[in-house]
Amino acid sequence: FENVNYTYINSKSPAINNFSLEIKPGESIAFVGESGSGKSTLMNLVIGFRRPTEGRILLDDLDMQEHDLRKYRKFLAVVPQNTILFSGSVRENIVYGLEKVPDSRLWEILEIANAAEFVSKMPQGLDTTLGEHGSRLSGGQRQRIAIARALIRNPKIIVLDEATSALDVMSESLIQEAIQRLSKGRTTLIVAHRLSTIRNANRIIVMKNGNLVGSGSHE
């Protein structure tokens, strides 16, 4: 991020203000700050849903404006706070948009995402229908399916936007374990309110009113 500003239409003050930050490949960076500090706006800039009003975002030294975003997003996975699941099967919810993923690979991914145990107990396993919006799953199970969905695409960049905020302590610990496996060797950007979620981040960035006001380790 190079002196990045972003102002929403009809807003008097910027949501992101003169934000500069260099992230190395494979680093895990957490963003904390109160609601409205600019964390989610920053993630939307990374994903390419929004473009900086001023300044630049560089990917491997190339301005993001010059990238084909469809190609870029093939290397990007997002695990949001509220996972959108379809009424199809477990398999369809994980591999949609990908061609011919073998079952062995799927089970391997589910194991890493801490989801293999509950999926194996389902009536039809991978072919069990999840119901509208994944209604047959708990919040923690839905998030583990979302992590499996991210993993199967083997991304280089992962955005985790409040991925554990709505979960109980038991579910959160399973998700944290899965996130650690997911982020291994990948550039990971984590937005979180709970400090327990970001204990293993390389750096924690503190934001306030769209500004970077501090950074450091968990300690």
Short mmCIF file of C-alpha atoms in Angstrom, two decimals:
data_model
loop_
_atom_site.label_atom_id
_atom_site.label_comp_id
_atom_site.label_asym_id
_atom_site.label_seq_id
_atom_site.Cartn_x
_atom_site.Cartn_y
_atom_site.Cartn_z
CA PHE A 1 0.00 0.00 0.00
CA GLU A 2 1.51 3.31 -1.09
CA ASN A 3 -0.15 6.43 0.40
CA VAL A 4 -3.59 4.90 -0.16
CA ASN A 5 -6.73 6.96 0.42
CA TYR A 6 -10.32 5.87 -0.04
CA THR A 7 -13.37 8.08 0.43
CA TYR A 8 -16.93 6.82 0.01
CA ILE A 9 -19.28 8.91 -2.15
CA ASN A 10 -21.07 11.60 -0.08
CA SER A 11 -18.65 11.08 2.82
CA LYS A 12 -16.80 14.09 4.24
CA SER A 13 -13.87 12.13 5.66
CA PRO A 14 -11.80 9.30 4.14
CA ALA A 15 -12.39 5.70 5.25
CA ILE A 16 -8.69 5.00 4.52
CA ASN A 17 -6.27 7.86 5.06
CA ASN A 18 -2.71 8.02 3.68
CA PHE A 19 -2.19 4.32 4.41
CA SER A 20 1.23 2.83 3.63
CA LEU A 21 2.31 -0.73 4.41
CA GLU A 22 4.63 -3.30 2.86
CA ILE A 23 3.71 -6.97 3.21
CA LYS A 24 6.21 -9.68 2.32
CA PRO A 25 5.11 -12.89 0.56
CA GLY A 26 4.07 -15.52 3.13
CA GLU A 27 3.58 -13.00 5.95
CA SER A 28 0.56 -13.18 8.22
CA ILE A 29 -0.75 -9.69 9.00
CA ALA A 30 -3.63 -8.95 11.37
CA PHE A 31 -5.67 -5.74 11.36
CA VAL A 32 -7.36 -4.57 14.55
CA GLY A 33 -9.32 -1.48 15.52
CA GLU A 34 -12.81 -0.44 16.53
CA SER A 35 -15.74 -0.61 14.13
CA GLY A 36 -15.39 2.04 11.42
CA SER A 37 -11.59 2.17 11.65
CA GLY A 38 -11.26 1.08 7.99
CA LYS A 39 -10.35 -2.62 8.28
CA SER A 40 -13.07 -4.00 6.00
CA THR A 41 -12.60 -1.16 3.49
CA LEU A 42 -8.92 -2.07 3.32
CA MET A 43 -9.81 -5.73 2.59
CA ASN A 44 -12.23 -4.60 -0.15
CA LEU A 45 -9.33 -2.67 -1.72
CA VAL A 46 -7.14 -5.81 -1.58
CA ILE A 47 -9.86 -7.93 -3.23
CA GLY A 48 -10.41 -5.23 -5.88
CA PHE A 49 -14.05 -4.51 -5.01
CA ARG A 50 -12.98 -0.89 -4.56
CA ARG A 51 -10.17 1.18 -6.07
CA PRO A 52 -8.07 3.71 -4.14
CA THR A 53 -9.23 7.33 -4.45
CA GLU A 54 -5.56 8.27 -4.20
CA GLY A 55 -2.31 6.31 -3.92
CA ARG A 56 -1.50 2.84 -5.22
CA ILE A 57 -1.67 -0.81 -4.27
CA LEU A 58 1.24 -2.72 -5.78
CA LEU A 59 1.25 -6.48 -6.33
CA ASP A 60 4.78 -7.72 -6.97
CA ASP A 61 5.77 -4.12 -7.85
CA LEU A 62 2.98 -3.78 -10.44
CA ASP A 63 0.12 -1.32 -9.87
CA MET A 64 -3.06 -3.28 -9.17
CA GLN A 65 -4.85 -1.04 -11.69
CA GLU A 66 -2.79 -2.74 -14.43
CA HIS A 67 -3.67 -6.28 -13.35
CA ASP A 68 -6.41 -8.40 -14.89
CA LEU A 69 -8.49 -8.83 -11.72
CA ARG A 70 -10.03 -12.10 -12.94
CA LYS A 71 -6.54 -13.59 -13.19
CA TYR A 72 -5.44 -12.05 -9.87
CA ARG A 73 -8.47 -13.42 -8.01
CA LYS A 74 -7.56 -16.97 -9.03
CA PHE A 75 -4.73 -16.61 -6.52
CA LEU A 76 -6.94 -15.07 -3.82
CA ALA A 77 -9.33 -16.70 -1.33
CA VAL A 78 -11.69 -14.98 1.10
CA VAL A 79 -13.20 -16.45 4.28
CA PRO A 80 -15.85 -13.93 5.41
CA GLN A 81 -17.69 -13.58 8.72
CA ASN A 82 -20.92 -14.93 7.24
CA THR A 83 -20.21 -17.75 4.83
CA ILE A 84 -22.59 -18.10 1.90
CA LEU A 85 -23.44 -21.76 1.31
CA PHE A 86 -25.74 -23.14 -1.36
CA SER A 87 -28.45 -25.76 -0.98
CA GLY A 88 -26.30 -28.28 -2.90
CA SER A 89 -24.04 -30.99 -1.51
CA VAL A 90 -20.90 -30.65 0.62
CA ARG A 91 -18.84 -31.42 -2.49
CA GLU A 92 -20.61 -28.78 -4.64
CA ASN A 93 -20.18 -26.14 -1.96
CA ILE A 94 -16.43 -26.70 -1.79
CA VAL A 95 -15.42 -27.25 -5.42
CA TYR A 96 -17.86 -25.02 -7.34
CA GLY A 97 -16.15 -23.48 -10.35
CA LEU A 98 -13.37 -26.10 -10.37
CA GLU A 99 -13.19 -29.10 -12.68
CA LYS A 100 -12.94 -32.73 -11.54
CA VAL A 101 -11.48 -32.65 -8.04
CA PRO A 102 -10.85 -36.27 -6.88
CA ASP A 103 -12.43 -37.45 -3.62
CA SER A 104 -9.00 -38.21 -2.15
CA ARG A 105 -8.01 -34.55 -2.56
CA LEU A 106 -11.32 -33.39 -1.07
CA TRP A 107 -10.90 -35.53 2.05
CA GLU A 108 -7.31 -34.29 2.41
CA ILE A 109 -8.56 -30.68 2.32
CA LEU A 110 -11.40 -31.42 4.75
CA GLU A 111 -8.86 -32.96 7.16
CA ILE A 112 -6.74 -29.80 7.09
CA ALA A 113 -9.88 -27.66 7.60
CA ASN A 114 -10.92 -29.76 10.63
CA ALA A 115 -14.11 -30.72 8.77
CA ALA A 116 -13.46 -34.38 7.83
CA GLU A 117 -14.89 -35.78 11.06
CA PHE A 118 -18.34 -34.17 10.83
CA VAL A 119 -18.62 -34.66 7.05
CA SER A 120 -17.78 -38.38 7.37
CA LYS A 121 -20.68 -38.77 9.83
CA MET A 122 -23.20 -37.25 7.40
CA PRO A 123 -25.70 -39.65 5.74
CA GLN A 124 -24.19 -39.40 2.22
CA GLY A 125 -20.79 -38.01 3.19
CA LEU A 126 -19.53 -35.62 0.49
CA ASP A 127 -22.84 -35.93 -1.38
CA THR A 128 -25.02 -34.91 1.58
CA THR A 129 -27.26 -31.93 0.72
CA LEU A 130 -26.66 -29.03 3.08
CA GLY A 131 -30.08 -27.39 2.84
CA GLU A 132 -30.80 -23.72 2.07
CA HIS A 133 -27.84 -21.53 3.22
CA GLY A 134 -26.29 -24.61 4.85
CA SER A 135 -29.13 -24.76 7.39
CA ARG A 136 -28.10 -28.25 8.54
CA LEU A 137 -24.72 -27.02 9.76
CA SER A 138 -23.66 -25.10 12.86
CA GLY A 139 -21.80 -21.78 12.53
CA GLY A 140 -18.46 -23.47 13.22
CA GLN A 141 -19.14 -26.20 10.64
CA ARG A 142 -20.07 -23.60 8.01
CA GLN A 143 -16.79 -21.75 8.63
CA ARG A 144 -14.79 -24.97 8.28
CA ILE A 145 -16.49 -25.63 4.92
CA ALA A 146 -15.52 -22.06 3.94
CA ILE A 147 -11.89 -22.77 4.89
CA ALA A 148 -11.96 -25.99 2.83
CA ARG A 149 -13.38 -23.96 -0.08
CA ALA A 150 -10.46 -21.53 0.23
CA LEU A 151 -7.84 -24.29 0.57
CA ILE A 152 -8.94 -26.31 -2.46
CA ARG A 153 -8.07 -23.32 -4.66
CA ASN A 154 -4.49 -23.27 -3.31
CA PRO A 155 -4.40 -19.45 -3.07
CA LYS A 156 -1.32 -17.27 -2.62
CA ILE A 157 -3.26 -14.59 -0.70
CA ILE A 158 -5.95 -15.25 1.91
CA VAL A 159 -8.30 -12.67 3.40
CA LEU A 160 -9.96 -13.68 6.68
CA ASP A 161 -12.60 -11.08 7.55
CA GLU A 162 -13.86 -11.65 11.11
CA ALA A 163 -13.88 -15.39 10.36
CA THR A 164 -14.25 -16.41 14.03
CA SER A 165 -16.24 -13.54 15.55
CA ALA A 166 -19.63 -15.32 15.67
CA LEU A 167 -18.35 -18.62 17.10
CA ASP A 168 -18.27 -20.20 20.53
CA VAL A 169 -14.90 -20.96 22.17
CA MET A 170 -14.81 -24.65 21.13
CA SER A 171 -15.60 -23.86 17.47
CA GLU A 172 -13.13 -20.98 17.52
CA SER A 173 -10.24 -23.21 18.60
CA LEU A 174 -10.99 -25.67 15.75
CA ILE A 175 -11.16 -22.78 13.28
CA GLN A 176 -7.92 -21.25 14.58
CA GLU A 177 -6.17 -24.58 14.10
CA ALA A 178 -7.53 -24.79 10.54
CA ILE A 179 -6.52 -21.17 9.84
CA GLN A 180 -2.95 -21.90 10.94
CA ARG A 181 -2.78 -24.78 8.46
CA LEU A 182 -4.48 -22.70 5.75
CA SER A 183 -2.07 -19.79 6.09
CA LYS A 184 1.14 -21.85 6.06
CA GLY A 185 3.39 -20.43 3.32
CA ARG A 186 0.69 -18.04 2.13
CA THR A 187 0.23 -14.29 2.51
CA THR A 188 -2.60 -13.95 5.02
CA LEU A 189 -4.55 -10.82 5.93
CA ILE A 190 -6.70 -11.22 9.03
CA VAL A 191 -9.35 -8.82 10.33
CA ALA A 192 -10.28 -9.68 13.91
CA HIS A 193 -11.72 -8.36 17.14
CA ARG A 194 -10.59 -11.27 19.31
CA LEU A 195 -6.89 -11.12 20.12
CA SER A 196 -6.85 -14.93 20.51
CA THR A 197 -7.52 -15.21 16.75
CA ILE A 198 -4.36 -13.28 15.84
CA ARG A 199 -1.89 -14.67 18.38
CA ASN A 200 0.22 -16.26 15.62
CA ALA A 201 0.29 -13.30 13.21
CA ASN A 202 3.74 -12.01 12.22
CA ARG A 203 2.53 -8.44 12.69
CA ILE A 204 -0.56 -6.76 14.13
CA ILE A 205 -1.59 -3.47 12.53
CA VAL A 206 -3.68 -1.12 14.67
CA MET A 207 -6.09 1.14 12.78
CA LYS A 208 -8.05 4.21 13.82
CA ASN A 209 -10.15 6.48 11.58
CA GLY A 210 -8.56 4.96 8.47
CA ASN A 211 -5.02 5.56 9.74
CA LEU A 212 -2.29 3.10 10.68
CA VAL A 213 -1.58 4.12 14.30
CA GLY A 214 0.62 1.24 15.47
CA SER A 215 2.14 -2.12 14.59
CA GLY A 216 3.94 -4.91 16.37
CA SER A 217 3.83 -8.51 17.53
CA HIS A 218 1.15 -10.04 19.77
CA GLU A 219 3.49 -9.61 22.76
#
